[in-house]
Coordinates of C-alpha atoms in Angstrom, one line a residue:
M1050 CA 130.5 220.5 3.2
D1051 CA 128.8 218.1 5.1
F1052 CA 128.0 214.7 3.7
A1053 CA 126.6 213.3 7.2
P1054 CA 123.1 211.8 6.1
T1055 CA 120.2 213.5 7.9
V1056 CA 117.8 211.3 10.2
E1057 CA 115.6 211.0 7.5
Q1058 CA 117.9 209.9 5.0
Q1059 CA 119.7 207.4 7.1
A1060 CA 116.2 206.0 8.1
A1061 CA 115.4 205.4 4.4
R1062 CA 118.5 204.0 3.9
E1063 CA 118.1 201.1 6.4
L1064 CA 114.7 200.5 5.6
A1065 CA 115.9 200.1 1.4
A1066 CA 118.6 198.0 2.9
E1067 CA 115.9 196.0 4.9
I1068 CA 113.9 195.2 1.9
F1069 CA 116.4 194.7 -0.6
G1070 CA 118.2 191.9 2.2
D1071 CA 114.9 190.1 2.3
L1072 CA 113.7 190.0 -1.1
S1073 CA 116.5 190.4 -3.6
T1074 CA 118.5 187.2 -2.7
H1075 CA 120.7 185.2 -5.0
E1076 CA 117.8 182.5 -5.1
R1077 CA 115.4 184.9 -6.0
L1078 CA 117.6 186.5 -8.8
S1079 CA 118.7 183.6 -10.1
A1080 CA 114.8 182.5 -10.6
L1081 CA 113.8 185.7 -12.0
G1082 CA 116.2 185.8 -14.8
T1083 CA 116.6 189.3 -16.9
G1084 CA 112.9 190.6 -15.8
T1085 CA 112.3 193.2 -13.5
D1086 CA 111.4 192.0 -9.9
T1087 CA 107.8 193.2 -9.3
E1088 CA 107.5 191.9 -6.1
L1089 CA 110.3 193.6 -4.7
W1090 CA 109.4 197.0 -6.8
K1091 CA 106.0 196.9 -5.2
A1092 CA 107.4 196.3 -1.6
L1093 CA 109.6 199.7 -2.3
C1094 CA 106.6 201.5 -3.2
A1095 CA 104.7 200.0 -0.4
A1096 CA 107.3 201.5 2.1
G1097 CA 107.0 205.1 0.4
L1098 CA 110.9 204.9 -0.7
P1099 CA 110.4 206.5 -4.5
A1100 CA 108.1 209.1 -3.3
A1101 CA 110.4 209.9 -0.1
V1102 CA 113.0 211.2 -3.0
E1103 CA 111.3 214.1 -3.5
E1104 CA 111.9 215.1 0.1
I1105 CA 115.2 213.7 0.9
G1106 CA 117.1 215.2 -2.3
L1107 CA 119.7 213.6 -4.4
V1108 CA 121.8 212.7 -1.4
G1109 CA 119.1 210.5 -0.2
L1110 CA 118.8 208.9 -3.9
V1111 CA 122.5 208.0 -3.8
L1112 CA 121.8 206.4 -0.5
L1113 CA 119.1 204.5 -1.8
V1114 CA 120.9 203.3 -4.9
E1115 CA 123.8 202.4 -2.7
E1116 CA 121.7 199.6 -1.2
Q1117 CA 120.2 198.7 -4.5
G1118 CA 123.7 198.0 -6.2
R1119 CA 124.9 196.1 -3.1
A1120 CA 122.2 193.7 -3.7
T1121 CA 122.1 194.2 -7.7
A1122 CA 118.4 194.5 -7.2
Q1123 CA 116.2 194.6 -10.6
V1124 CA 114.1 197.3 -9.9
P1125 CA 113.9 200.4 -11.7
L1126 CA 114.2 202.5 -8.6
A1127 CA 117.7 204.7 -10.0
A1128 CA 116.0 205.5 -13.4
T1129 CA 112.6 206.4 -12.0
C1130 CA 113.8 208.6 -9.2
A1131 CA 116.5 210.2 -11.5
Y1132 CA 114.8 210.7 -14.5
G1133 CA 111.1 210.8 -12.9
V1134 CA 110.6 211.9 -9.7
L1135 CA 113.4 214.6 -9.2
P1136 CA 113.2 216.1 -12.8
V1137 CA 109.3 216.6 -12.2
A1138 CA 109.8 217.9 -8.3
V1139 CA 112.7 220.2 -9.5
H1140 CA 111.5 221.4 -13.0
G1141 CA 107.9 220.5 -13.5
T1142 CA 104.8 222.6 -13.5
A1143 CA 102.6 222.7 -10.5
E1144 CA 99.8 220.6 -12.7
Q1145 CA 102.8 218.4 -13.8
R1146 CA 104.2 217.8 -10.1
E1147 CA 100.1 217.4 -9.1
R1148 CA 99.5 214.9 -11.8
L1149 CA 102.8 212.8 -12.0
L1150 CA 104.6 212.3 -8.7
P1151 CA 102.0 210.8 -6.5
A1152 CA 101.7 208.0 -9.6
L1153 CA 105.6 207.8 -9.7
G1154 CA 105.8 207.5 -5.9
D1155 CA 103.4 204.9 -5.4
G1156 CA 104.8 202.7 -8.6
T1157 CA 101.7 203.2 -10.7
A1158 CA 104.0 204.7 -13.0
V1159 CA 107.6 204.2 -14.0
A1160 CA 110.2 206.6 -15.2
T1161 CA 113.4 205.8 -17.6
G1162 CA 115.4 208.2 -19.4
A1163 CA 116.3 208.1 -23.2
F1164 CA 119.8 210.0 -23.1
G1165 CA 123.0 209.8 -24.3
P1166 CA 125.0 210.4 -27.7
R1167 CA 121.5 210.4 -29.6
V1168 CA 118.8 212.8 -29.5
A1169 CA 115.5 213.0 -30.7
T1170 CA 114.4 215.7 -33.1
A1171 CA 111.5 218.1 -31.5
R1172 CA 108.9 220.1 -33.5
R1173 CA 106.0 222.2 -32.7
T1174 CA 102.8 221.8 -34.2
A1175 CA 99.2 223.1 -33.8
D1176 CA 98.1 220.5 -31.4
G1177 CA 101.3 220.4 -29.3
W1178 CA 105.0 218.9 -29.5
R1179 CA 106.1 215.8 -31.6
L1180 CA 109.5 214.0 -31.4
S1181 CA 111.1 211.4 -33.6
G1182 CA 114.0 209.5 -33.2
T1183 CA 115.6 206.4 -31.9
F1184 CA 117.7 205.0 -28.8
P1185 CA 119.0 201.7 -29.1
A1186 CA 119.0 200.7 -25.4
V1187 CA 117.0 202.7 -23.2
P1188 CA 117.3 201.1 -19.6
W1189 CA 113.9 199.7 -17.9
L1190 CA 112.1 200.9 -20.9
R1191 CA 110.0 197.3 -20.8
A1192 CA 108.9 198.4 -17.4
A1193 CA 108.3 202.1 -18.0
T1194 CA 105.3 203.9 -18.4
H1195 CA 106.9 207.4 -19.0
V1196 CA 110.3 208.4 -20.9
L1197 CA 112.3 211.3 -20.4
V1198 CA 113.3 212.0 -23.8
S1199 CA 116.4 214.3 -24.8
A1200 CA 115.4 216.0 -28.1
R1201 CA 117.0 218.8 -29.9
V1202 CA 114.7 221.7 -30.9
A1203 CA 115.7 223.7 -34.3
G1204 CA 118.0 226.3 -33.5
A1205 CA 118.6 225.7 -29.8
G1206 CA 120.1 223.0 -27.5
P1207 CA 118.6 219.9 -26.3
R1208 CA 115.7 220.1 -24.2
C1209 CA 113.3 217.5 -22.1
F1210 CA 110.3 215.9 -23.0
L1211 CA 107.7 213.3 -21.3
V1212 CA 106.7 210.9 -23.4
E1213 CA 103.9 208.4 -22.2
V1214 CA 104.6 204.7 -23.6
Q1215 CA 102.9 201.5 -23.1
A1216 CA 105.7 198.7 -21.4
A1217 CA 106.6 196.2 -23.8
G1218 CA 106.9 193.7 -20.8
A1219 CA 108.7 190.2 -22.0
G1220 CA 107.6 190.8 -25.6
S1221 CA 110.0 191.5 -28.3
V1222 CA 107.7 194.6 -30.1
E1223 CA 105.2 196.8 -29.0
R1224 CA 103.9 199.5 -31.3
K1225 CA 101.5 202.3 -29.9
A1226 CA 100.1 204.0 -32.9
V1227 CA 97.9 207.0 -33.5
G1228 CA 97.2 207.8 -36.9
T1229 CA 100.8 208.2 -38.2
E1230 CA 102.2 209.1 -34.7
A1231 CA 103.9 205.9 -33.1
V1232 CA 106.0 204.6 -30.1
E1233 CA 107.6 201.7 -30.6
I1234 CA 109.4 199.5 -28.1
E1235 CA 111.7 196.4 -28.9
A1236 CA 113.1 194.4 -26.2
V1237 CA 116.7 194.3 -26.1
E1238 CA 119.3 192.2 -23.6
T1239 CA 122.1 194.2 -21.9
T1240 CA 125.0 193.1 -20.1
A1241 CA 123.3 193.6 -16.9
P1242 CA 119.3 192.1 -16.6
W1243 CA 117.8 195.8 -17.0
A1244 CA 114.7 195.3 -18.9
A1245 CA 115.9 197.5 -21.6
G1246 CA 114.3 198.3 -25.0
R1247 CA 115.0 200.2 -28.3
L1248 CA 112.8 202.9 -28.3
S1249 CA 111.7 204.5 -31.7
L1250 CA 109.5 207.6 -31.9
D1251 CA 108.1 208.8 -35.0
G1252 CA 106.1 212.2 -34.5
A1253 CA 105.0 210.6 -30.7
P1254 CA 103.5 213.0 -28.6
A1255 CA 105.2 214.9 -26.0
E1256 CA 105.0 217.6 -23.3
P1257 CA 108.1 219.7 -22.6
L1258 CA 109.6 219.6 -18.7
G1259 CA 111.3 222.6 -17.9
G1260 CA 113.2 225.0 -20.0
V1261 CA 116.4 225.1 -21.5
E1262 CA 118.6 224.7 -18.4
T1263 CA 116.9 221.5 -17.5
H1264 CA 118.5 219.3 -19.9
A1265 CA 122.2 220.0 -18.4
D1266 CA 120.6 219.8 -14.7
V1267 CA 118.8 216.3 -15.3
L1268 CA 121.9 214.7 -16.8
G1269 CA 124.1 215.9 -14.0
R1270 CA 121.8 214.4 -11.7
A1271 CA 121.5 211.1 -13.2
R1272 CA 124.9 210.7 -13.6
T1273 CA 125.5 211.1 -10.1
A1274 CA 122.6 208.8 -9.3
F1275 CA 124.0 206.1 -11.5
A1276 CA 127.7 206.4 -10.1
G1277 CA 126.0 206.2 -6.4
L1278 CA 124.4 202.9 -8.1
Q1279 CA 127.9 201.7 -9.2
A1280 CA 129.3 202.5 -5.6
G1281 CA 127.0 200.4 -4.4
V1282 CA 127.7 197.3 -6.9
C1283 CA 131.4 197.5 -6.2
R1284 CA 130.6 197.5 -2.4
G1285 CA 128.6 194.2 -2.8
S1286 CA 131.2 193.1 -4.6
L1287 CA 133.9 193.8 -2.1
D1288 CA 132.0 192.4 0.6
R1289 CA 131.9 188.9 -1.2
V1290 CA 135.3 189.2 -1.4
V1291 CA 136.1 189.7 2.2
H1292 CA 133.8 186.7 3.0
H1293 CA 135.4 184.6 0.4
T1294 CA 139.1 185.4 1.4
A1295 CA 138.5 184.9 5.2
V1296 CA 136.9 181.4 5.0
R1297 CA 139.0 179.9 1.8
Q1298 CA 142.0 178.4 2.6
Q1299 CA 145.4 178.3 0.7
F1300 CA 148.4 177.0 1.8
G1301 CA 146.9 176.2 5.2
R1302 CA 145.9 179.8 5.8
P1303 CA 143.0 182.3 4.7
L1304 CA 143.5 183.5 1.5
S1305 CA 143.1 187.4 3.2
T1306 CA 146.3 186.8 4.9
H1307 CA 148.3 186.6 1.7
Q1308 CA 149.9 189.9 0.8
G1309 CA 149.2 190.1 -3.0
V1310 CA 145.1 189.3 -2.0
L1311 CA 145.5 192.2 0.8
M1312 CA 146.5 195.0 -1.6
R1313 CA 144.2 194.0 -4.5
A1314 CA 141.5 194.1 -2.1
A1315 CA 143.0 197.6 -0.6
D1316 CA 143.0 198.9 -4.1
A1317 CA 139.2 197.7 -4.7
H1318 CA 138.3 199.2 -1.4
M1319 CA 140.0 202.6 -2.1
D1320 CA 138.2 202.7 -5.8
T1321 CA 134.9 202.1 -4.3
E1322 CA 135.3 205.3 -1.6
A1323 CA 136.5 207.2 -4.6
I1324 CA 133.1 206.6 -6.2
R1325 CA 131.2 207.2 -3.1
V1326 CA 132.7 210.3 -2.0
T1327 CA 132.4 211.6 -5.5
A1328 CA 129.0 210.8 -5.9
Y1329 CA 128.3 212.3 -2.3
E1330 CA 129.7 215.5 -2.8
A1331 CA 128.1 215.9 -6.7
A1332 CA 124.9 215.2 -4.8
W1333 CA 125.2 217.4 -2.0
R1334 CA 125.9 220.4 -4.0
Y1335 CA 122.9 219.9 -6.2
D1336 CA 120.9 219.6 -3.2
Q1337 CA 122.2 222.9 -1.9
G1338 CA 121.9 224.5 -5.4
L1339 CA 125.4 224.9 -5.9
P1340 CA 126.9 224.4 -9.4
A1341 CA 127.8 220.9 -9.8
A1342 CA 128.2 219.7 -13.2
T1343 CA 132.4 219.2 -13.2
H1344 CA 131.3 217.0 -9.8
A1345 CA 129.1 215.0 -11.5
L1346 CA 131.3 214.6 -14.2
T1347 CA 134.0 213.7 -11.9
T1348 CA 132.0 211.1 -10.0
A1349 CA 131.0 209.4 -13.4
W1350 CA 134.3 209.4 -14.4
W1351 CA 135.4 207.5 -11.3
A1352 CA 132.3 205.0 -11.6
C1353 CA 133.4 203.9 -15.1
E1354 CA 137.4 203.9 -14.5
A1355 CA 137.3 202.5 -11.3
G1356 CA 134.2 200.6 -11.2
K1357 CA 135.3 198.1 -13.6
R1358 CA 138.8 197.8 -11.6
V1359 CA 136.6 196.8 -8.9
V1360 CA 134.5 194.2 -10.4
H1361 CA 137.3 192.7 -12.2
S1362 CA 139.3 192.6 -8.9
G1363 CA 135.9 190.8 -7.3
Q1364 CA 135.8 187.9 -10.0
H1365 CA 139.8 187.7 -9.7
L1366 CA 140.1 187.5 -6.1
H1367 CA 137.3 184.6 -6.3
G1368 CA 139.8 182.3 -8.3
G1369 CA 138.3 179.8 -10.2
I1370 CA 134.6 180.1 -9.0
G1371 CA 134.9 183.8 -10.0
A1372 CA 134.5 182.5 -13.6
D1373 CA 131.4 180.7 -12.7
V1374 CA 128.5 182.7 -14.3
E1375 CA 126.0 181.3 -11.7
Y1376 CA 128.0 182.5 -8.7
P1377 CA 126.9 185.6 -7.1
V1378 CA 129.8 187.8 -7.6
H1379 CA 129.3 187.2 -11.2
R1380 CA 126.1 189.6 -11.1
H1381 CA 128.0 192.1 -9.8
F1382 CA 130.6 192.2 -12.5
L1383 CA 127.9 192.3 -15.1
W1384 CA 126.3 195.2 -13.3
G1385 CA 129.7 197.2 -13.0
R1386 CA 130.6 196.6 -17.0
Q1387 CA 127.0 197.7 -17.8
L1388 CA 127.3 200.9 -15.9
D1389 CA 130.8 201.8 -17.1
A1390 CA 129.3 201.4 -20.9
Y1391 CA 125.9 203.4 -19.7
L1392 CA 127.9 206.4 -18.1
G1393 CA 130.9 206.5 -20.2
P1394 CA 133.0 205.6 -22.3
A1395 CA 135.7 207.0 -19.5
P1396 CA 137.7 209.0 -22.0
G1397 CA 134.7 210.9 -23.0
L1398 CA 133.9 212.1 -19.8
L1399 CA 137.4 213.1 -19.3
A1400 CA 137.4 215.2 -22.3
E1401 CA 134.2 216.7 -21.6
L1402 CA 135.2 217.5 -18.0
G1403 CA 138.3 219.1 -19.8
D1404 CA 136.2 221.2 -22.0
G1405 CA 134.4 222.5 -19.0
L1406 CA 137.5 223.2 -16.9
A1407 CA 138.9 225.4 -19.5
E1408 CA 135.9 227.0 -20.2
V1409 CA 135.6 228.2 -16.3
A1410 CA 139.4 229.2 -16.3
G1411 CA 138.4 231.3 -19.3

């Protein structure tokens, strides 16, 4: 295996880092509050980065969302690509790819995913599929135009369905009804500012995406992408630790020269690298068409278990100012805990991984 990025992947990563560095600053994030950074999202789409994911693959997406995580940029990049661009590119029909990919690439359409412990119920009617169900907290739902929903079909496992929604923006409730069919979005606030919402479907029209194998593939790719996002969040926290401990003096010398600080920072570095390398491996395997479900579970577990250790260390090594909710490192703490909750819980991932390995072993 070779995790070295291609020229195209590296160019996309460098461009993303430049855009995030210019626009996702502490001052702008503080002024933004919990909303989506529409100016930054337009800049990313104008640069062609979401559209490029179709070509640079899951490895390329992991590289992009690492940069998003380092900057804690409040844009739906991971969600749109993990639940929109890649699923449609890999599993969509020719008509779906032609209709959806240009809009997802230029930002006129924003996707997210309603995945997790809950699934909707799908029923087929004379005029198409209808979904019913509730998802308490869907990331970036208030910015989304399309939601990829996990829904169970009678007598079969879960499948993927696309539902068009009308973004709720900053409002508390938005209801889109056609007769007795309805999509309802209620704004909810999560630990990190992900413009999340509660999604309620009541006979909502939907279109299937792919076949019975699509659900597991999308879930694995999304886990890998969000683990890459966590790697970036952890790296951003660690970058701030390095700077702070190098300039902060204690007992007449920099904090970074104290053995206890060095050991805690080294542990955080190793945890961050574990998340990053397992995300690269899972992404590479998906791009190569190799079995990758267990690898996606592995990187998701590392993102949960190690990710929260890293962001806690980031705050601890900042001393008293680490507890200041307006200090930049606190933002990484919130994102790290949110990603732990979104991907996990870690024991559940470990149990799922164990079941999968036992099944393979026969």
